Amino acid sequence: MSVVEIERTEKINLLGLDGKAMEAFFLDLGEKAFRGNQMMKWIHHLGQSDFTEMTNFSKGLRERLAEVAEILPPKVAHKEFSKDGTRKWVLEFPSGGRVETVYIPDKKRGTLCVSSQLGCALDCSFCSTGKQGFQRDLTAAEIVGQVWVAQNSFGPVDNVGDRPVTNVVMMGMGEPLLNFENVVTSMNVMMADFGYGISKRRVTLSTSGVVPAIDRLSDEIDVSLAISLHAPNDALRDQLVPINKKYPLQVLLAACERFLNKFESNRRRITMEYVMLSGVNDSVEHAKELAVLLRNVPSKINLIPFNPFPGSEYRRSSNNAVRRFQTFMQDAGYITTVRSTRGDDIDAACGQLVGKVVDRTKRSERWKNKIQLQNE
Ligand code: SAH
Ligand code: SF4
């Protein structure tokens, strides 16, 4: 690490503080607690990252802030705004690493897809992030920074005005429940009035099924839950979502029931994500099995067209197969939607953040070459 980087990491990045932590930060400075909300408003409503512009703070306080803190968003390395309103950013973090963040507007909704880790350790067989392996957790500041960039691309918001980002889904890179603290902190900022003011039903955490962390989540925060299910039985799910070997379907679904019971709302459902892989999990037989499997868990089903990536071994199911599957599930009484592939013109649909991936196959090919070279 260079000297410059060491100096920088000593300052606290205020993007990563939720309301309580921001108050504590100002109390530590010998200031009043209400300064916390003022700062949240500067950062998240007004998009301000320069302390010298914060005119409701005294000059002395602004100087002190510049000494101990910073508001350091990720750098926009690349952006593409599509004709249909979809926006995509490639964001680069000051301490290294890149993510893609996608904004998809739809009627009155604007959904932002956010990443929680660089890469992912869970290695689902159809996922390009999984193929990259795990690099590191994102900090809370890096997770919130993605929302900051997206919202700022529309300009400042006032307290009650229309906000462009109405929904956030933790469906970019990474397994959010394996970066628990930072994800919970950043979701707190997303939901805070002085943060992004997003309602708890509109912040969705998607997990491949880290069961103990699902229980912990419901102890700490009330958000919507989506499960990456993808298969109606353990034999198939073991192949697609390897964490299933540790937490098989019955264990996972019991955790889903506990999650729902915790919040005592009979209108509440868990979203079951199901990526449609041609000839693998997309037959009517699979749909039948799924309908039986989920009968005790209030669920809605979201069918996701598979997004192929270089080196992937699967194909996207035909529209017919998707429709047949959807109709069967609907007839069985499940609300079943198909994720739209809007933003395809900029390759932006959520959960499909392919990027410039160095996948494991390529890495192992390089190893093979190296070994060959040594043998020659
Ligand atoms: N790790 C979490 C959240 C990130 S993945 C999880 O697995 O839920 C977000 C969603 O995108 C998941 O439902 C995931 O299964 C899906 N996904 C991953 N790769 C995909 C691909 N190639 N095509 C379509 N959906 C994919
Ligand atoms: Fe990780 Fe989710 Fe991809 Fe599985 S689908 S490898 S859990 S990001």
Coordinates of C-alpha atoms and ligand atoms in Angstrom, one line a residue:
M1 CA 0.0 0.0 0.0
S2 CA 1.4 3.4 -0.9
V3 CA 1.8 6.2 1.6
V4 CA -1.0 8.2 0.0
E5 CA -3.4 5.2 0.4
I6 CA -2.5 4.8 4.1
E7 CA -3.2 8.5 4.7
R8 CA -6.5 8.2 2.9
T9 CA -7.8 5.1 4.7
E10 CA -7.2 6.8 8.1
K11 CA -10.0 9.2 7.2
I12 CA -13.5 7.9 7.8
N13 CA -15.7 7.7 4.7
L14 CA -19.0 9.2 5.8
L15 CA -20.8 7.4 3.0
G16 CA -20.7 4.3 5.0
L17 CA -22.3 5.6 8.2
D18 CA -26.0 5.0 9.0
G19 CA -28.0 7.5 11.0
K20 CA -26.9 6.3 14.4
A21 CA -23.3 6.0 13.5
M22 CA -23.4 9.5 12.0
E23 CA -24.8 11.0 15.2
A24 CA -22.1 9.1 17.2
F25 CA -19.5 10.5 14.8
F26 CA -20.6 14.1 15.5
L27 CA -20.9 13.5 19.3
D28 CA -17.3 12.3 19.2
L29 CA -16.3 15.6 17.6
G30 CA -18.0 17.4 20.5
E31 CA -20.9 18.5 18.3
K32 CA -24.6 18.1 18.7
A33 CA -26.3 14.9 17.5
F34 CA -28.6 16.7 15.1
R35 CA -25.5 17.5 12.9
G36 CA -25.7 13.9 11.9
N37 CA -29.0 14.3 10.1
Q38 CA -27.8 17.5 8.5
M39 CA -24.8 15.7 7.2
M40 CA -26.9 12.7 5.9
K41 CA -29.0 15.2 4.0
W42 CA -26.0 16.9 2.4
I43 CA -24.6 13.6 1.3
H44 CA -27.6 11.6 0.3
H45 CA -30.3 14.2 -0.7
L46 CA -28.1 16.9 -2.1
G47 CA -25.2 14.7 -3.4
Q48 CA -22.6 16.9 -1.8
S49 CA -19.1 15.5 -1.3
D50 CA -17.2 18.7 -0.5
F51 CA -17.2 19.9 3.1
T52 CA -16.4 23.5 2.1
E53 CA -19.9 23.8 0.5
M54 CA -21.7 22.7 3.7
T55 CA -22.7 26.2 4.7
N56 CA -24.9 25.3 7.7
F57 CA -21.7 24.1 9.5
S58 CA -19.3 26.6 10.9
K59 CA -16.0 27.2 9.2
G60 CA -14.1 25.6 12.1
L61 CA -16.3 22.5 11.9
R62 CA -15.9 22.2 8.1
E63 CA -12.1 22.4 8.6
R64 CA -12.2 19.7 11.3
L65 CA -14.3 17.5 9.1
A66 CA -11.8 17.7 6.2
E67 CA -9.1 16.6 8.6
V68 CA -10.8 13.5 9.9
A69 CA -13.3 12.5 7.3
E70 CA -14.1 12.3 3.7
I71 CA -17.0 11.6 1.4
L72 CA -15.4 9.4 -1.2
P73 CA -17.8 7.9 -3.8
P74 CA -16.6 5.3 -6.3
K75 CA -15.3 6.7 -9.6
V76 CA -17.5 6.4 -12.7
A77 CA -15.1 4.5 -15.0
H78 CA -17.8 4.1 -17.7
K79 CA -21.5 4.8 -18.1
E80 CA -24.2 4.0 -20.6
F81 CA -27.7 5.4 -20.6
S82 CA -30.1 3.4 -22.8
K83 CA -33.0 4.7 -24.9
D84 CA -35.5 2.9 -22.7
G85 CA -34.3 4.8 -19.5
T86 CA -32.0 2.0 -18.3
R87 CA -28.7 3.3 -16.9
K88 CA -25.5 1.4 -16.3
W89 CA -22.3 2.4 -14.6
V90 CA -19.0 0.7 -14.2
L91 CA -17.8 1.9 -10.9
E92 CA -14.2 1.8 -9.6
F93 CA -13.4 1.9 -5.9
P94 CA -10.5 4.0 -4.6
S95 CA -9.1 1.0 -2.9
G96 CA -9.4 -1.2 -6.0
G97 CA -12.0 -3.3 -7.8
R98 CA -14.9 -2.6 -10.1
V99 CA -18.6 -3.3 -10.1
E100 CA -21.4 -2.7 -12.5
T101 CA -24.5 -1.0 -11.1
V102 CA -27.7 -0.9 -13.1
Y103 CA -30.8 1.3 -12.9
I104 CA -34.0 0.0 -14.5
P105 CA -37.1 2.3 -14.6
D106 CA -40.5 0.8 -15.1
K107 CA -43.7 2.9 -14.9
K108 CA -43.6 4.5 -11.4
R109 CA -40.7 2.4 -10.2
G110 CA -37.0 2.9 -10.6
T111 CA -35.0 -0.2 -9.5
L112 CA -31.3 -0.1 -8.7
C113 CA -29.3 -3.3 -8.7
V114 CA -26.5 -3.2 -6.2
S115 CA -23.4 -5.4 -5.5
S116 CA -22.3 -6.5 -2.1
Q117 CA -18.9 -8.2 -2.8
L118 CA -16.2 -8.3 -5.4
G119 CA -16.7 -11.7 -6.9
C120 CA -18.4 -14.5 -4.9
A121 CA -17.3 -17.6 -3.2
L122 CA -20.4 -19.7 -3.7
D123 CA -19.7 -20.8 -7.2
C124 CA -23.2 -21.4 -8.6
S125 CA -22.8 -23.1 -11.9
F126 CA -24.8 -20.7 -14.1
C127 CA -23.3 -17.4 -12.6
S128 CA -20.5 -15.4 -14.1
T129 CA -19.7 -13.7 -10.7
G130 CA -19.3 -17.2 -9.2
K131 CA -16.8 -18.1 -12.0
Q132 CA -14.6 -15.1 -11.0
G133 CA -14.1 -16.5 -7.5
F134 CA -14.2 -14.3 -4.4
Q135 CA -12.0 -11.1 -4.1
R136 CA -13.3 -9.2 -1.1
D137 CA -16.3 -7.8 0.7
L138 CA -17.4 -4.3 -0.2
T139 CA -17.4 -1.8 2.6
A140 CA -20.7 -0.1 3.6
A141 CA -19.4 3.1 1.9
E142 CA -18.8 1.2 -1.3
I143 CA -22.3 -0.3 -1.2
V144 CA -24.0 3.0 -0.4
G145 CA -21.7 4.7 -3.0
Q146 CA -23.4 2.8 -5.8
V147 CA -26.8 4.3 -4.7
W148 CA -25.1 7.7 -4.4
V149 CA -23.8 7.7 -7.9
A150 CA -27.1 6.5 -9.4
Q151 CA -29.2 9.0 -7.5
N152 CA -26.8 11.9 -8.3
S153 CA -27.1 11.2 -12.0
F154 CA -30.6 12.6 -11.7
G155 CA -29.6 15.6 -9.5
P156 CA -30.5 16.5 -5.9
V157 CA -33.8 15.5 -4.3
D158 CA -35.7 17.4 -1.6
N159 CA -37.4 15.8 1.3
V160 CA -40.7 15.0 -0.2
G161 CA -40.0 15.2 -3.9
D162 CA -40.1 12.4 -6.4
R163 CA -37.0 10.2 -6.0
P164 CA -35.7 8.4 -9.0
V165 CA -34.5 5.3 -7.1
T166 CA -37.6 3.8 -5.5
N167 CA -36.4 0.2 -5.2
V168 CA -33.1 -1.4 -4.4
V169 CA -32.3 -5.0 -5.0
M170 CA -29.1 -6.6 -3.7
M171 CA -28.7 -8.7 -6.8
G172 CA -25.5 -7.5 -8.3
M173 CA -22.2 -9.2 -7.6
G174 CA -21.8 -11.2 -4.4
E175 CA -23.7 -13.0 -1.7
P176 CA -25.0 -10.2 0.6
L177 CA -25.5 -12.5 3.6
L178 CA -21.8 -13.3 3.6
N179 CA -21.1 -9.6 4.1
F180 CA -23.7 -9.2 6.8
E181 CA -22.7 -6.1 8.8
N182 CA -21.9 -3.9 5.8
V183 CA -25.0 -4.9 4.0
V184 CA -27.3 -4.2 7.0
T185 CA -25.6 -0.8 7.6
S186 CA -26.0 0.1 3.9
M187 CA -29.7 -1.0 3.8
N188 CA -30.3 1.2 6.9
V189 CA -28.9 4.2 4.9
M190 CA -31.2 3.2 1.9
M191 CA -34.3 3.2 4.2
A192 CA -33.5 6.2 6.4
D193 CA -35.5 9.4 5.8
F194 CA -32.3 11.4 5.7
G195 CA -30.7 8.7 3.5
Y196 CA -32.6 7.5 0.4
G197 CA -36.0 7.2 2.0
I198 CA -36.8 3.9 0.3
S199 CA -39.6 1.9 2.0
K200 CA -38.7 -1.4 3.7
R201 CA -40.8 -3.4 1.2
R202 CA -38.8 -1.9 -1.6
V203 CA -35.4 -2.9 -0.4
T204 CA -34.8 -6.6 -1.4
L205 CA -32.0 -8.8 -0.3
S206 CA -31.4 -11.7 -2.5
T207 CA -29.6 -14.8 -1.2
S208 CA -28.7 -18.2 -2.4
G209 CA -29.6 -19.5 1.0
V210 CA -27.2 -18.9 3.9
V211 CA -29.6 -20.2 6.4
P212 CA -28.1 -19.0 9.8
A213 CA -27.8 -15.5 8.3
I214 CA -31.5 -15.4 7.2
D215 CA -32.4 -15.9 10.9
R216 CA -30.0 -13.2 11.9
L217 CA -31.3 -10.8 9.3
S218 CA -34.9 -11.0 10.6
D219 CA -33.5 -10.1 14.1
E220 CA -31.8 -7.0 12.8
I221 CA -33.7 -5.4 10.0
D222 CA -37.1 -5.6 8.2
V223 CA -36.6 -5.8 4.4
S224 CA -37.9 -8.0 1.6
L225 CA -36.3 -11.3 1.0
A226 CA -35.6 -13.1 -2.3
I227 CA -34.3 -16.6 -2.5
S228 CA -32.3 -17.9 -5.4
L229 CA -34.1 -21.2 -5.6
H230 CA -33.5 -22.3 -9.3
A231 CA -34.4 -26.0 -8.7
P232 CA -37.4 -27.9 -7.2
N233 CA -35.3 -30.8 -5.7
D234 CA -32.0 -31.3 -3.8
A235 CA -30.3 -33.4 -6.5
L236 CA -30.7 -30.6 -9.1
R237 CA -30.1 -27.7 -6.7
D238 CA -26.9 -29.4 -5.4
Q239 CA -25.6 -29.0 -8.9
L240 CA -26.8 -25.5 -9.6
V241 CA -26.4 -23.8 -6.2
P242 CA -23.7 -25.7 -4.3
I243 CA -24.5 -24.1 -0.9
N244 CA -27.6 -26.4 -1.1
K245 CA -25.3 -29.3 0.0
K246 CA -24.9 -27.4 3.3
Y247 CA -28.4 -26.0 3.7
P248 CA -30.8 -28.3 1.7
L249 CA -34.2 -27.2 0.5
Q250 CA -36.2 -28.3 3.6
V251 CA -33.8 -26.5 5.9
L252 CA -33.9 -23.4 3.6
L253 CA -37.7 -23.3 3.4
A254 CA -38.1 -23.7 7.1
A255 CA -35.9 -20.6 7.5
C256 CA -38.2 -18.8 5.0
E257 CA -41.2 -19.7 7.1
R258 CA -39.5 -18.4 10.3
F259 CA -38.6 -15.2 8.4
L260 CA -42.2 -14.6 7.4
N261 CA -43.6 -15.5 10.9
K262 CA -41.3 -13.0 12.5
F263 CA -43.0 -10.1 10.8
E264 CA -46.6 -11.3 11.2
S265 CA -47.9 -9.8 8.0
N266 CA -50.2 -12.0 6.0
R267 CA -49.7 -9.9 2.9
R268 CA -46.0 -10.8 2.9
R269 CA -44.4 -13.2 0.6
I270 CA -40.9 -14.4 -0.3
T271 CA -39.7 -14.0 -3.8
M272 CA -38.4 -17.2 -5.3
E273 CA -36.0 -16.6 -8.1
Y274 CA -35.8 -19.3 -10.7
V275 CA -33.3 -18.9 -13.6
M276 CA -34.7 -20.8 -16.7
L277 CA -32.0 -23.1 -18.1
S278 CA -33.0 -24.9 -21.3
G279 CA -33.4 -28.7 -20.7
V280 CA -32.1 -28.4 -17.1
N281 CA -34.9 -27.1 -14.8
D282 CA -37.5 -25.8 -17.2
S283 CA -40.0 -28.6 -17.8
V284 CA -43.6 -28.9 -16.7
E285 CA -42.5 -31.7 -14.4
H286 CA -40.1 -29.3 -12.7
A287 CA -43.0 -26.8 -12.3
K288 CA -45.2 -29.5 -10.8
E289 CA -42.5 -30.4 -8.3
L290 CA -41.9 -26.7 -7.5
A291 CA -45.6 -26.1 -6.8
V292 CA -45.7 -29.0 -4.3
L293 CA -42.4 -27.9 -2.7
L294 CA -43.6 -24.3 -2.0
R295 CA -47.1 -25.1 -0.8
N296 CA -46.3 -24.1 2.8
V297 CA -44.3 -21.0 2.1
P298 CA -46.2 -17.9 0.9
S299 CA -44.1 -17.2 -2.2
K300 CA -44.2 -15.4 -5.5
I301 CA -42.1 -16.8 -8.3
N302 CA -39.8 -14.7 -10.5
L303 CA -38.6 -16.6 -13.6
I304 CA -35.3 -15.2 -14.9
P305 CA -34.2 -15.7 -18.5
F306 CA -30.7 -17.1 -18.3
N307 CA -28.1 -14.6 -19.4
P308 CA -25.3 -16.6 -21.2
F309 CA -21.7 -15.5 -20.8
P310 CA -18.4 -16.7 -22.4
G311 CA -17.7 -20.2 -21.3
S312 CA -21.1 -20.9 -19.8
E313 CA -22.5 -24.4 -20.3
Y314 CA -26.2 -23.5 -20.3
R315 CA -28.7 -22.1 -22.8
R316 CA -31.6 -19.7 -22.2
S317 CA -35.0 -21.5 -22.2
S318 CA -37.3 -20.9 -25.2
N319 CA -40.1 -18.4 -24.7
N320 CA -42.5 -21.3 -25.0
A321 CA -40.9 -23.2 -22.2
V322 CA -40.9 -20.1 -20.0
R323 CA -44.6 -19.5 -20.8
R324 CA -45.6 -23.1 -20.1
F325 CA -43.8 -23.0 -16.8
Q326 CA -45.3 -19.7 -15.9
T327 CA -48.9 -20.8 -16.8
F328 CA -48.5 -24.0 -14.8
M329 CA -47.4 -22.1 -11.7
Q330 CA -50.1 -19.5 -12.1
D331 CA -52.7 -22.2 -12.5
A332 CA -51.4 -23.8 -9.3
G333 CA -52.1 -20.5 -7.5
Y334 CA -48.7 -18.8 -7.5
I335 CA -48.1 -15.2 -8.6
T336 CA -45.5 -15.8 -11.3
T337 CA -43.6 -13.1 -13.2
V338 CA -41.0 -13.3 -15.8
R339 CA -38.1 -10.8 -15.4
S340 CA -38.0 -8.5 -18.3
T341 CA -34.8 -8.4 -20.3
R342 CA -35.0 -4.6 -20.8
G343 CA -31.7 -2.9 -21.1
D344 CA -30.5 -5.7 -23.3
D345 CA -29.2 -3.0 -25.6
I346 CA -26.6 -2.2 -23.0
D347 CA -26.4 -5.6 -21.6
A348 CA -27.8 -4.4 -18.3
A349 CA -30.4 -6.7 -16.9
C350 CA -29.9 -7.4 -13.2
G351 CA -28.2 -10.5 -12.0
Q352 CA -26.3 -10.6 -15.2
L353 CA -23.5 -8.4 -14.5
V354 CA -20.9 -10.1 -16.7
G355 CA -18.2 -7.5 -17.0
K356 CA -14.8 -8.3 -18.2
V357 CA -14.5 -11.5 -16.3
V358 CA -11.3 -13.5 -15.9
D359 CA -13.0 -16.8 -15.2
R360 CA -11.6 -19.9 -13.6
T361 CA -11.5 -21.8 -16.8
K362 CA -9.2 -19.2 -18.3
R363 CA -7.1 -19.2 -15.2
S364 CA -6.7 -22.9 -15.2
E365 CA -5.9 -22.9 -18.9
R366 CA -3.1 -20.4 -18.1
W367 CA -1.9 -22.8 -15.4
K368 CA -1.9 -25.7 -17.9
N369 CA 0.1 -23.6 -20.3
K370 CA 2.6 -22.7 -17.6
I371 CA 3.0 -26.4 -16.6
Q372 CA 3.4 -27.3 -20.3
L373 CA 6.0 -24.6 -20.7
Q374 CA 7.9 -25.9 -17.7
N375 CA 7.8 -29.5 -19.1
E376 CA 9.1 -28.4 -22.5
Ligands
SAH1 N1 -25.8 -13.9 -4.4 C1 -27.1 -13.5 -4.4 C2 -27.4 -12.2 -5.0 C3 -26.7 -12.0 -6.3 S1 -27.2 -12.9 -7.7 C4 -28.0 -14.6 -4.9 O1 -27.5 -15.6 -5.5 O2 -29.2 -14.5 -4.8 C5 -28.7 -12.2 -8.2 C6 -29.6 -13.1 -9.0 O3 -29.1 -13.3 -10.4 C7 -29.7 -14.5 -8.4 O4 -31.0 -14.9 -8.4 C8 -28.9 -15.3 -9.4 O5 -29.2 -16.6 -9.3 C9 -29.1 -14.6 -10.7 N2 -28.2 -15.0 -11.8 C10 -26.9 -15.3 -11.6 N3 -26.3 -15.5 -12.8 C11 -27.2 -15.4 -13.7 C12 -27.3 -15.6 -15.1 N4 -26.2 -15.9 -15.8 N5 -28.4 -15.4 -15.8 C13 -29.5 -15.0 -15.1 N6 -29.6 -14.8 -13.8 C14 -28.4 -15.1 -13.1
SF4_2 FE1 -22.7 -15.9 -5.8 FE2 -25.3 -15.4 -6.2 FE3 -23.7 -15.9 -8.3 FE4 -24.4 -17.9 -6.6 S1 -25.8 -16.7 -8.0 S2 -22.3 -17.5 -7.4 S3 -24.5 -16.8 -4.7 S4 -23.6 -14.2 -6.9

